[in-house]
Short mmCIF file of C-alpha atoms and ligand atoms in Angstrom, two decimals:
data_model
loop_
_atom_site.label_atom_id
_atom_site.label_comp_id
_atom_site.label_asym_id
_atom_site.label_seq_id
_atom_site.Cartn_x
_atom_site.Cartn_y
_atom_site.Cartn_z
CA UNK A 1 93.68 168.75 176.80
CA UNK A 2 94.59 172.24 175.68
CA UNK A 3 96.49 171.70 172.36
CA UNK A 4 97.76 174.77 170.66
CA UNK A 5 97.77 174.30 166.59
CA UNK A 6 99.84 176.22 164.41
CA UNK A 7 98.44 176.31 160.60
CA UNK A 8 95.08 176.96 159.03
CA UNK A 9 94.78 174.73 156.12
CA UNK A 10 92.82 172.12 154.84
CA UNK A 11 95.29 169.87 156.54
CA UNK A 12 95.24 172.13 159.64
CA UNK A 13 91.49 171.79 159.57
CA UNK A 14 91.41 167.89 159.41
CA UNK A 15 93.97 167.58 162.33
CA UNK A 16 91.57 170.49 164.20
CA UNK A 17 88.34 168.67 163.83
CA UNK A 18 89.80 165.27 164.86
CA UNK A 19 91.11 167.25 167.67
CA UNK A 20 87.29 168.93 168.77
CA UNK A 21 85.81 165.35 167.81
CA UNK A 22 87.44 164.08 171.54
CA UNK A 23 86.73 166.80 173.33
CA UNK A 24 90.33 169.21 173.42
CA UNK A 25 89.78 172.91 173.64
CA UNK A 26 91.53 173.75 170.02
CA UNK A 27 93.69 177.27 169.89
CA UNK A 28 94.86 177.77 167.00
CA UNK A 29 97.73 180.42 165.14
CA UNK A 30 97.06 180.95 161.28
CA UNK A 31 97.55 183.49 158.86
CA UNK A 32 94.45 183.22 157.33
CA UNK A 33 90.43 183.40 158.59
CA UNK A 34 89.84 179.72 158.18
CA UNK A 35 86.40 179.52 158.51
CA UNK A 36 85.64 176.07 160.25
CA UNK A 37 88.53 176.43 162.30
CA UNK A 38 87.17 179.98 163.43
CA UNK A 39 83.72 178.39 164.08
CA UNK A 40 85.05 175.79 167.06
CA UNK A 41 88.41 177.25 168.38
CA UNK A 42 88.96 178.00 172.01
CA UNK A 43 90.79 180.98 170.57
CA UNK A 44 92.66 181.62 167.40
CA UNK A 45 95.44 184.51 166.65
CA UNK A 46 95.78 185.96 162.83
CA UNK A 47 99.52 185.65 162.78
CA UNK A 48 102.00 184.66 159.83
CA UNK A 49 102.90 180.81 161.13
CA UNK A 50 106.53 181.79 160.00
CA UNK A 51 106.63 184.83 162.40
CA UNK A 52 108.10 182.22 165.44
CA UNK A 53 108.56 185.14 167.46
CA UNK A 54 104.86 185.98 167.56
CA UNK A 55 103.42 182.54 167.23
CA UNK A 56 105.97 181.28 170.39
CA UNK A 57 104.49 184.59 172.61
CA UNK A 58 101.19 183.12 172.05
CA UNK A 59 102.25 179.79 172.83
CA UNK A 60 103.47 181.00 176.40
CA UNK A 61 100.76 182.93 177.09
CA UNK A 62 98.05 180.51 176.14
CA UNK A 63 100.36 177.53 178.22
CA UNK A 64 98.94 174.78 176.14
CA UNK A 65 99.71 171.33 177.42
CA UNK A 66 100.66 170.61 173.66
CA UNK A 67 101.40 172.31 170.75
CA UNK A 68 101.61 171.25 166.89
CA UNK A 69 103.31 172.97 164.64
CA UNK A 70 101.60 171.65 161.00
CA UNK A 71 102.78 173.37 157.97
CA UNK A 72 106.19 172.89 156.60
CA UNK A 73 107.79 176.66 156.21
CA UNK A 74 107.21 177.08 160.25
CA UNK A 75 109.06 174.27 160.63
CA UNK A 76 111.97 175.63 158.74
CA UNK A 77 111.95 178.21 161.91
CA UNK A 78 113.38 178.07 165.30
CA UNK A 79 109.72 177.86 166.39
CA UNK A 80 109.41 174.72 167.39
CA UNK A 81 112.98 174.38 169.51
CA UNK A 82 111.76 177.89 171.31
CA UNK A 83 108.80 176.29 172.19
CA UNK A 84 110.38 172.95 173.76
CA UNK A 85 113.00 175.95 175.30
CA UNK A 86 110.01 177.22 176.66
CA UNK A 87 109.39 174.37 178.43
CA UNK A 88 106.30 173.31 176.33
CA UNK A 89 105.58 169.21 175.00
CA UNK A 90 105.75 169.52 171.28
CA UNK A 91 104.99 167.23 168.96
CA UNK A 92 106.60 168.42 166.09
CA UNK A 93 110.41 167.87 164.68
CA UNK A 94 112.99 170.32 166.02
CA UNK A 95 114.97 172.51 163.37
CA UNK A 96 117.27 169.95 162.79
CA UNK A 97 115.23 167.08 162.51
CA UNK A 98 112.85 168.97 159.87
CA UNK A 99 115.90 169.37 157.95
CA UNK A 100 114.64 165.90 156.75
CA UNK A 101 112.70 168.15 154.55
CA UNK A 102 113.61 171.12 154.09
CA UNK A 103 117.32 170.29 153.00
CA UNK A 104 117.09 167.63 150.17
CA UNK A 105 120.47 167.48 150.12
CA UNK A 106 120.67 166.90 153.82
CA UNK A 107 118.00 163.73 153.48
CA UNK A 108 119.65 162.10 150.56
CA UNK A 109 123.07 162.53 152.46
CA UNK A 110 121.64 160.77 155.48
CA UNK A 111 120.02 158.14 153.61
CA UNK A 112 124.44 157.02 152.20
CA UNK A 113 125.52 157.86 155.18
CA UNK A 114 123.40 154.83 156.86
CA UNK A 115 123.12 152.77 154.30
CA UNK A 116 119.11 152.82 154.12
CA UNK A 117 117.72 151.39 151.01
CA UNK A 118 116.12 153.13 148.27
CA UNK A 119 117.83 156.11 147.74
CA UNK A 120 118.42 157.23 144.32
CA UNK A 121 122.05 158.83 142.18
CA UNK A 122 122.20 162.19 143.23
CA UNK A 123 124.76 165.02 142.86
CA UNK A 124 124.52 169.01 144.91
CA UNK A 125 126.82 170.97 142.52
CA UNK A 126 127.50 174.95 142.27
CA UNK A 127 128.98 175.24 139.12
CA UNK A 128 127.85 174.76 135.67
CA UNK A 129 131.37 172.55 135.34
CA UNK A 130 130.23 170.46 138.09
CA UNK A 131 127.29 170.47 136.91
CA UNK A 132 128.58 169.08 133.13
CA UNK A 133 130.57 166.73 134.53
CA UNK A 134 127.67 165.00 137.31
CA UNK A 135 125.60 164.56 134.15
CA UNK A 136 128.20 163.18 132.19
CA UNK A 137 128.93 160.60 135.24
CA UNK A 138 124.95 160.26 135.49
CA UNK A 139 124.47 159.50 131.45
CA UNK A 140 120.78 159.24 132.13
CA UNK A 141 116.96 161.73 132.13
CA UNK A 142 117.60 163.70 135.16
CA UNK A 143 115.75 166.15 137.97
CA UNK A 144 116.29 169.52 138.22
CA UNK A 145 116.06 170.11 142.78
CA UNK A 146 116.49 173.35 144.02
CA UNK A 147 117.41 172.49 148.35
CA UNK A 148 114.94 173.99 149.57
CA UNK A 149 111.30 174.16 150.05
CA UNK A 150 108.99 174.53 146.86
CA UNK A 151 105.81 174.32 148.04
CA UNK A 152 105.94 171.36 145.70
CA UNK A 153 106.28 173.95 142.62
CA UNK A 154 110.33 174.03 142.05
CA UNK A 155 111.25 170.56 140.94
CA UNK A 156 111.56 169.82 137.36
CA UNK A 157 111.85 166.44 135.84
CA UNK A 158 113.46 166.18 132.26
CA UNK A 159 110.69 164.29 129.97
CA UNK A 160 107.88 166.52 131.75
CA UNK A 161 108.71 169.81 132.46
CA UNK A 162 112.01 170.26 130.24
CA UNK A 163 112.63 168.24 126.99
CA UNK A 164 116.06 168.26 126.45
CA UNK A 165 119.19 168.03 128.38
CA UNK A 166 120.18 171.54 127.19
CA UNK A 167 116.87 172.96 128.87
CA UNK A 168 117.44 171.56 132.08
CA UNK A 169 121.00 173.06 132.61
CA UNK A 170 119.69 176.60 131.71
CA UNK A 171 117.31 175.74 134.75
CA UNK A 172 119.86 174.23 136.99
CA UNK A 173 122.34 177.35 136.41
CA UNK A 174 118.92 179.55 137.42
CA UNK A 175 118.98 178.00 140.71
CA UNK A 176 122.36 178.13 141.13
CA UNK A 177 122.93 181.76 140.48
CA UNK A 178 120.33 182.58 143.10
CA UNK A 179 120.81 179.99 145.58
CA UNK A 180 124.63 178.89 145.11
CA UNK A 181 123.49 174.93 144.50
CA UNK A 182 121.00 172.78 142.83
CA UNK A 183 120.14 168.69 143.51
CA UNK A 184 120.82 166.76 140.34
CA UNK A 185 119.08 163.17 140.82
CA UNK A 186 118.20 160.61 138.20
CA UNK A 187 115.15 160.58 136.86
CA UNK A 188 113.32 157.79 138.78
CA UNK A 189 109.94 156.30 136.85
CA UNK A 190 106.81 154.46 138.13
CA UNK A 191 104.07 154.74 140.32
CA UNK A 192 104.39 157.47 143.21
CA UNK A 193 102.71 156.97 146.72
CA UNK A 194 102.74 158.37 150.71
CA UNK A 195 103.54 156.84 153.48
CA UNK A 196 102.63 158.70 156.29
CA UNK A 197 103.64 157.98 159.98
CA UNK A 198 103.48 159.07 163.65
CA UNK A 199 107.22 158.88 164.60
CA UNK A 200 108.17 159.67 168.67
CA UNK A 201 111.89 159.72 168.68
CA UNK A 202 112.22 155.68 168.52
CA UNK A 203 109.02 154.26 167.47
CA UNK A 204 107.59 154.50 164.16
CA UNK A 205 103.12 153.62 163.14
CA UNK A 206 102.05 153.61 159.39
CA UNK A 207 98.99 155.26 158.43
CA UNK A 208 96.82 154.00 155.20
CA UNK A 209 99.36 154.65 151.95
CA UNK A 210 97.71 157.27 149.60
CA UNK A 211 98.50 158.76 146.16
CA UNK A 212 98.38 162.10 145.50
CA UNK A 213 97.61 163.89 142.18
CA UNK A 214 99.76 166.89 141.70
CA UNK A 215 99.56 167.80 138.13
CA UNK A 216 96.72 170.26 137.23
CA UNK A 217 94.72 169.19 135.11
CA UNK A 218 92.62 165.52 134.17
CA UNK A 219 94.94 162.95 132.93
CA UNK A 220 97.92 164.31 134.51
CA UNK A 221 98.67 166.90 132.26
CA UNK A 222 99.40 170.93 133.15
CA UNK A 223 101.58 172.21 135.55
CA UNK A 224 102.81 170.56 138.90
CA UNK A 225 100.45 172.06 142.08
CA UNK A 226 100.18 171.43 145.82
CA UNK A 227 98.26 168.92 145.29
CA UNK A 228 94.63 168.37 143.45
CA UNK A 229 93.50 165.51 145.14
CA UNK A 230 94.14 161.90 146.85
CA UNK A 231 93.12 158.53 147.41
CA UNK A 232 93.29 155.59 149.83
CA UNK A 233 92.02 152.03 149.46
CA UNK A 234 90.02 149.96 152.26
CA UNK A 235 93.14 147.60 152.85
CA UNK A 236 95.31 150.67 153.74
CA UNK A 237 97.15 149.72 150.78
CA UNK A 238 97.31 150.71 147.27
CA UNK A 239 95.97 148.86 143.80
CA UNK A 240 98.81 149.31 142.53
CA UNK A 241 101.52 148.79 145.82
CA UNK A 242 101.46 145.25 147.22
CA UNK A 243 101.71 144.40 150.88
CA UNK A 244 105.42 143.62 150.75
CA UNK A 245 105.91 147.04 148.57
CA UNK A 246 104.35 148.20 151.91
CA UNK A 247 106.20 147.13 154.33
CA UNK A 248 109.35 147.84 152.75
CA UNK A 249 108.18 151.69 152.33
CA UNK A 250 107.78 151.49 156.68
CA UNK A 251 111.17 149.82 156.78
CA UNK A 252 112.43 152.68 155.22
CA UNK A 253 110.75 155.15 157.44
CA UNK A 254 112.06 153.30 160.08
CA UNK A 255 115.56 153.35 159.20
CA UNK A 256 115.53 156.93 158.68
CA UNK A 257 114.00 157.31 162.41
CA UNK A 258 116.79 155.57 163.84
CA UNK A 259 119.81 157.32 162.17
CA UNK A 260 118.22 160.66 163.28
CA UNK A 261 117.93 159.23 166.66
CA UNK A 262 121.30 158.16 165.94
CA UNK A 263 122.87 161.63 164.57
CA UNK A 264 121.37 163.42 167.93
CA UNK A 265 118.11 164.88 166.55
CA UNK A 266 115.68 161.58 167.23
CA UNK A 267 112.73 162.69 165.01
CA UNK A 268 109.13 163.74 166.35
CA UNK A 269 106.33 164.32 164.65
CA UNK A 270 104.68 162.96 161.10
CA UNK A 271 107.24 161.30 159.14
CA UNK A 272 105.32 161.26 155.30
CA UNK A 273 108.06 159.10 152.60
CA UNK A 274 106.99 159.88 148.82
CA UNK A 275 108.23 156.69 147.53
CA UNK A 276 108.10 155.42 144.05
CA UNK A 277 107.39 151.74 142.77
CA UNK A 278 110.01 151.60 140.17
CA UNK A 279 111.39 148.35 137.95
CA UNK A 280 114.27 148.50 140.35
CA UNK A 281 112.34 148.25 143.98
CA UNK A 282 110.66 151.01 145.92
CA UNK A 283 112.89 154.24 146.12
CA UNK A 284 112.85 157.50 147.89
CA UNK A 285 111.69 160.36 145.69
CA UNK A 286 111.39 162.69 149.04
CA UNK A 287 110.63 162.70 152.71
CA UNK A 288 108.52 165.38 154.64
CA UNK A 289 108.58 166.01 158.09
CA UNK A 290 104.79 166.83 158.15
CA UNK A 291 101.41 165.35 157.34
CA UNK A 292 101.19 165.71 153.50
CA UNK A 293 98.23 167.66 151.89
CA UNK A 294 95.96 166.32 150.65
CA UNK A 295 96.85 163.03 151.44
CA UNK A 296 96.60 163.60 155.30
CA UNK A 297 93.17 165.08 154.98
CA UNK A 298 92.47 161.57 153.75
CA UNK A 299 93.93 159.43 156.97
CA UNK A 300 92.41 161.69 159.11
CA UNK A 301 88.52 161.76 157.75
CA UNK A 302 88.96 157.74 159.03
CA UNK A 303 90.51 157.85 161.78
CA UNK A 304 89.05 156.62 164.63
CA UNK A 305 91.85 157.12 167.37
CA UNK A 306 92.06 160.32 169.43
CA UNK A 307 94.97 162.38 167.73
CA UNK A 308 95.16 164.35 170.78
CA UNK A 309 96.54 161.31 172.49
CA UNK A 310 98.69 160.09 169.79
CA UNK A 311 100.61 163.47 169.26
CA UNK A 312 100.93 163.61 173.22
CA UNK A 313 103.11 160.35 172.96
CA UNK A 314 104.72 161.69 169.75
CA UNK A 315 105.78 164.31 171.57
CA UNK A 316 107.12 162.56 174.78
CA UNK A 317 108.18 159.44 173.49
CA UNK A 318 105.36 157.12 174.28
CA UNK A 319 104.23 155.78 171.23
CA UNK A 320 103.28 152.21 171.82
CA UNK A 321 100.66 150.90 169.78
CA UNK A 322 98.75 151.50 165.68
CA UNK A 323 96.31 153.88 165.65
CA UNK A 324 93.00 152.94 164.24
CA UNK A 325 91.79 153.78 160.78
CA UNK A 326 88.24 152.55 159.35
CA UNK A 327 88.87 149.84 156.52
CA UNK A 328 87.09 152.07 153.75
CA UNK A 329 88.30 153.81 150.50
CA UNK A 330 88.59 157.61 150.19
CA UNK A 331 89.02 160.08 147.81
CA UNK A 332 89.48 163.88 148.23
CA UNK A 333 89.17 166.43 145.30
CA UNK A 334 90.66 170.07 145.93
CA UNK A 335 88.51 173.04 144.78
CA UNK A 336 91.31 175.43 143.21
CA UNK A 337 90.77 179.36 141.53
CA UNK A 338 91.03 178.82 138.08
CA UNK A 339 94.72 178.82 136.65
CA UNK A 340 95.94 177.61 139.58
CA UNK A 341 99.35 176.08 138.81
CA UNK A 342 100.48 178.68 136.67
CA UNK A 343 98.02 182.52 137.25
CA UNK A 344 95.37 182.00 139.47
CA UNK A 345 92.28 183.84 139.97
CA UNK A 346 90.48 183.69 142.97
CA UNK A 347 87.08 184.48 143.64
CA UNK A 348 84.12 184.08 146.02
CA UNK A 349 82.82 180.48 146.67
CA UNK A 350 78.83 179.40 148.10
CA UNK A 351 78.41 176.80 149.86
CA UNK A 352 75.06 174.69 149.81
CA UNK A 353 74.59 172.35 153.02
CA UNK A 354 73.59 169.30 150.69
CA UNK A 355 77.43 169.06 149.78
CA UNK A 356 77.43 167.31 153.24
CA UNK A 357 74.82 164.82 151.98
CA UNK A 358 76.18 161.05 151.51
CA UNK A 359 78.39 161.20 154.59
CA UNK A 360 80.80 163.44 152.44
CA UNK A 361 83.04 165.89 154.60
CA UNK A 362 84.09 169.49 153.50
CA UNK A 363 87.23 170.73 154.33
CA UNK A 364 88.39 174.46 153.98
CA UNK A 365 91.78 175.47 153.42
CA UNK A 366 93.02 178.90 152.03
CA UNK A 367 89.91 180.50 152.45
CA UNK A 368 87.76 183.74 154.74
CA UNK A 369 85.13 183.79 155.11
CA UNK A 370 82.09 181.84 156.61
CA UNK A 371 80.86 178.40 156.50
CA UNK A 372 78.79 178.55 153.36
CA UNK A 373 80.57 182.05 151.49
CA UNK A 374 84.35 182.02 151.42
CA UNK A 375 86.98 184.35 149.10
CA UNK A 376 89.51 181.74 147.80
CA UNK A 377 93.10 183.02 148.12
CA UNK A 378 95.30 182.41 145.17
CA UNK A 379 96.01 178.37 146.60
CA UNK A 380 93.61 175.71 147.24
CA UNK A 381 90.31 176.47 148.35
CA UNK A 382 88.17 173.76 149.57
CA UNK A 383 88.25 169.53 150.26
CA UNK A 384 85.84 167.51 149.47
CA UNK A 385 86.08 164.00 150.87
CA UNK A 386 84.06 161.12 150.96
CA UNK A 387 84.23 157.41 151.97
CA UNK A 388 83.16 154.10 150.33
CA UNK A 389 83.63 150.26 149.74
CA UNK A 390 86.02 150.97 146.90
CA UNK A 391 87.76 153.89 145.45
CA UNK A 392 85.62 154.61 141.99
CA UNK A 393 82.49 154.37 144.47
CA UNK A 394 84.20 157.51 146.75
CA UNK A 395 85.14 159.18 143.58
CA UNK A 396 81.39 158.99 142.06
CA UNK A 397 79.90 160.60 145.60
CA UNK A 398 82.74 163.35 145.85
CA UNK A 399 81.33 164.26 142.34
CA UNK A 400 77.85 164.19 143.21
CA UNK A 401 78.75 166.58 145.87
CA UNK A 402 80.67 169.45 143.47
CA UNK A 403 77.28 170.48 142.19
CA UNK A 404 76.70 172.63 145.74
CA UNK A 405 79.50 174.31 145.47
CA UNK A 406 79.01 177.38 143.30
CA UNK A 407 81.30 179.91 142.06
CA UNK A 408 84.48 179.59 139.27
CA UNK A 409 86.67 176.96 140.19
CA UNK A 410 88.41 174.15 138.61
CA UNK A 411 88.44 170.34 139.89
CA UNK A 412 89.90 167.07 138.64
CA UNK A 413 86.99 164.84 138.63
CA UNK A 414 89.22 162.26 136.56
CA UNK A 415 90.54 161.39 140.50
CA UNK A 416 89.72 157.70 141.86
CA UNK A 417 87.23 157.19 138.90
CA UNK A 418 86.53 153.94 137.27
CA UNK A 419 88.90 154.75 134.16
CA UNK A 420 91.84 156.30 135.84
CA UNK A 421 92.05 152.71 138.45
CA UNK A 422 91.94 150.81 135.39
CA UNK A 423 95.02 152.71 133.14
CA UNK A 424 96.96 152.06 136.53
CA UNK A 425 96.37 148.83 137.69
CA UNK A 426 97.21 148.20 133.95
CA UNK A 427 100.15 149.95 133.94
CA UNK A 428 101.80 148.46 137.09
P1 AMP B 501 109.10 166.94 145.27
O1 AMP B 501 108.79 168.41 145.35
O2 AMP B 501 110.54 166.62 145.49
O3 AMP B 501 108.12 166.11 146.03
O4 AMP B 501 108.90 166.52 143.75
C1 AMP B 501 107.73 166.80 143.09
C2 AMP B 501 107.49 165.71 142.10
O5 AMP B 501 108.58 165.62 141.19
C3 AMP B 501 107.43 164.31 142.73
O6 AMP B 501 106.17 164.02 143.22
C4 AMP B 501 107.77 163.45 141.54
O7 AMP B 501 106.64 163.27 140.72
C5 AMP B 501 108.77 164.28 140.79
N1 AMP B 501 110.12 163.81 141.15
C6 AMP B 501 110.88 164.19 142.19
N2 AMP B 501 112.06 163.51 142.19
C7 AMP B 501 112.02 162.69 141.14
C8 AMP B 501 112.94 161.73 140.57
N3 AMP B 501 114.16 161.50 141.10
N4 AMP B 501 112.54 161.07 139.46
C9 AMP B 501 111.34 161.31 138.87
N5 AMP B 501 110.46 162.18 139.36
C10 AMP B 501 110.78 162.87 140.46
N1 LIG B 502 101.14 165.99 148.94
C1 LIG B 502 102.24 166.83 148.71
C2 LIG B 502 102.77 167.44 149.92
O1 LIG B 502 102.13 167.50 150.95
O2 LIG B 502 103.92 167.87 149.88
#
């Protein structure tokens, strides 16, 4: 096929080389010179992915017999319901359907509004007396939401990022003085993981769950980021997330697929539930209407199916049967500029070939360059991935791997390894 890609990510570049792996011709739209992508696209445009006017001339011109739209702010664009205007298959969520995402107070509306389980106390206010009087009704640790998309940077959680209640309504009255309102939810605690799945309209497939590590620095300390790094276990579940916790993390998905189908905007695309394993069941703590990153970098290094052919029944409504993912453990680490989280500085990055040694796979994100020099941007740089019987074992050859990449950058190598399994098996 000729599948038109919109993103240049790490993310972007898992779903591209998938994509080349079965034979498509790959043309992609990104805003950046991703490397690897540049090295085995059909074509590729340098164009902001937000700029829909641009990105949906492309689209006509290069008539693509599908297009996916990856990365979360273009989907916060009429892109995607010009394209299907256009007459093109798409296998990504119209406008309203992303709004799953990129209106938090639009998902946890739709979650009361059908009843689907797991949703957690939550309050949209506008004025600091609303605001008073939701946390007096609350009487518990809350989260500080703004509506909108953060890049996963904006939400604060009492405890963590703000220690007193005091703190977190000078935040909360921030927000709302820019943005007119603010999510309020109660603070939910417990072990976080993603769900990711292909969703057609009707029909909803898991992928493997993974965990993601968003805080900085080793240990989970520092600032919340994109993303550092993520895991997933050979049983496609987690150490810590039984079976059952599973299942009733897809049942959820599910029932948010059918009351979108059933409000008029059936949803297409990658449905990816956050969910946390709290004392009180599994609840939502978000839902994207993308693949996440890192922890679709992950899926994708092990999967065996054809994406091309999955997001071609995504998009027209076909999706019948699981896709295939290898029963082995991964782990990714992120290669970041140093300070990234709070001031970043990026620099130049080489690249030895033996970083490919063990089966590992490289994956470059914000980056230009070439394959083995690349200038970092101020976001994260490069993936590394590997595979292995267990997750420790990944973690140990990701490692083994950082020492041919050379240049000043920070990594979590805490991620996956022996000690940091043990603390959370523990713990759950
Ligand atoms: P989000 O940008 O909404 O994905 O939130 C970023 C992170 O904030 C999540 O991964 C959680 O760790 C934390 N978070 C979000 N909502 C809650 C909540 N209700 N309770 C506790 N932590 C939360
Ligand atoms: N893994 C975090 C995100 O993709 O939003």
């Amino acid at each position: 096929m000729k599948i038109l890609l919109v993103g240049g990510g790490g993310r972007e570049d898992a779903i591209f080389r998938n994509l080349r792996e079965h034979g498509h011709d790959v043309h992609v739209c990104m805003s950046n010179r991703n490397p690897s992508i540049i090295s085995g696209a059909a074509s590729y445009h340098i164009v902001k992915e937000t700029d829909w006017n641009a990105v949906r001339d492309i689209a006509v011109k290069t008539k693509p017999d599908l297009v996916y739209v990856s990365p979360d702010g273009a989907l916060d664009t009429p892109l995607v319901d010009s394209l299907m205007d256009s007459g093109l298959a798409v296998a990504s969520p119209s406008r309203s359907a992303a709004r799953i995402e990129t209106s938090k107070e639009f998902m946890r509306s739709l979650l009361s509004r059908h009843g689907v389980e797991g949703n957690v106390w939550n309050a949209t206010v506008s004025s600091r007396d609303e605001l008073i009087y939701a946390l007096g009704e609350l009487n518990a640790e809350f989260v500080v939401k703004p509506l909108g998309l953060t890049g996963g940077k904006g939400v604060k959680v009492m405890g963590y990022h703000f220690p007193t209640a005091e703190e977190g309504i000078t935040y909360a009255s921030g927000i709302m003085e820019k943005e007119g309102k603010v999510l309020i939810e109660e603070k939910l605690s417990g072990e976080e993981f993603s769900l990711q799945a292909f969703c057609d309209g009707r029909h909803v497939f898991p992928m493997p769950l993974a965990q993601d590590y968003k805080r900085a620095f080793e240990d989970d300390r520092g600032p919340n980021t994109g993303g550092m790094g993520s895991i997933t276990d050979s049983d496609h579940l987690l150490p810590f997330v039984t079976r059952e916790q599973s299942e009733r993390s897809l049942y959820i998905l599910r029932k948010v697929s059918a009351a979108m189908e059933k409000e008029g905007f059936p949803f297409h695309g990658v449905l990816y539930g956050q969910f946390m394993n709290t004392s009180g069941g599994i609840r939502v703590v978000e839902i994207n209407a993308r693949f996440a990153d890192p922890e679709g970098i992950n899926v994708l290094s092990i999967m065996d199916d054809d994406l091309g052919e999955i997001l071609m029944n995504v998009a027209n409504g076909n999706l019948h049967r699981q896709p295939i993912f290898r029963r082995v453990s991964t782990v990714l680490k992120y290669i970041v500029p140093r300070g990234y989280g709070s001031s970043p500085a990026p620099s130049e990055l080489s690249i030895e070939s033996g970083v490919l040694g063990e089966g590992r796979k490289l994956f470059y994100a914000s980056v230009s360059g070439t394959l083995d020099r690349v200038t970092m941007s101020t976001s994260r740089a490069l993936a590394v991935v590997a595979s292995a019987g267990s997750i420790p074992d990944a973690s140990e050859i990701v490692d083994r791997g950082l020492k041919f990449i050379h240049g000043d950058f920070q990594v979590r190598r805490d991620i996956g390894s022996r000690e940091m399994m043990r603390k959370k098996i523990a713990s759950a």
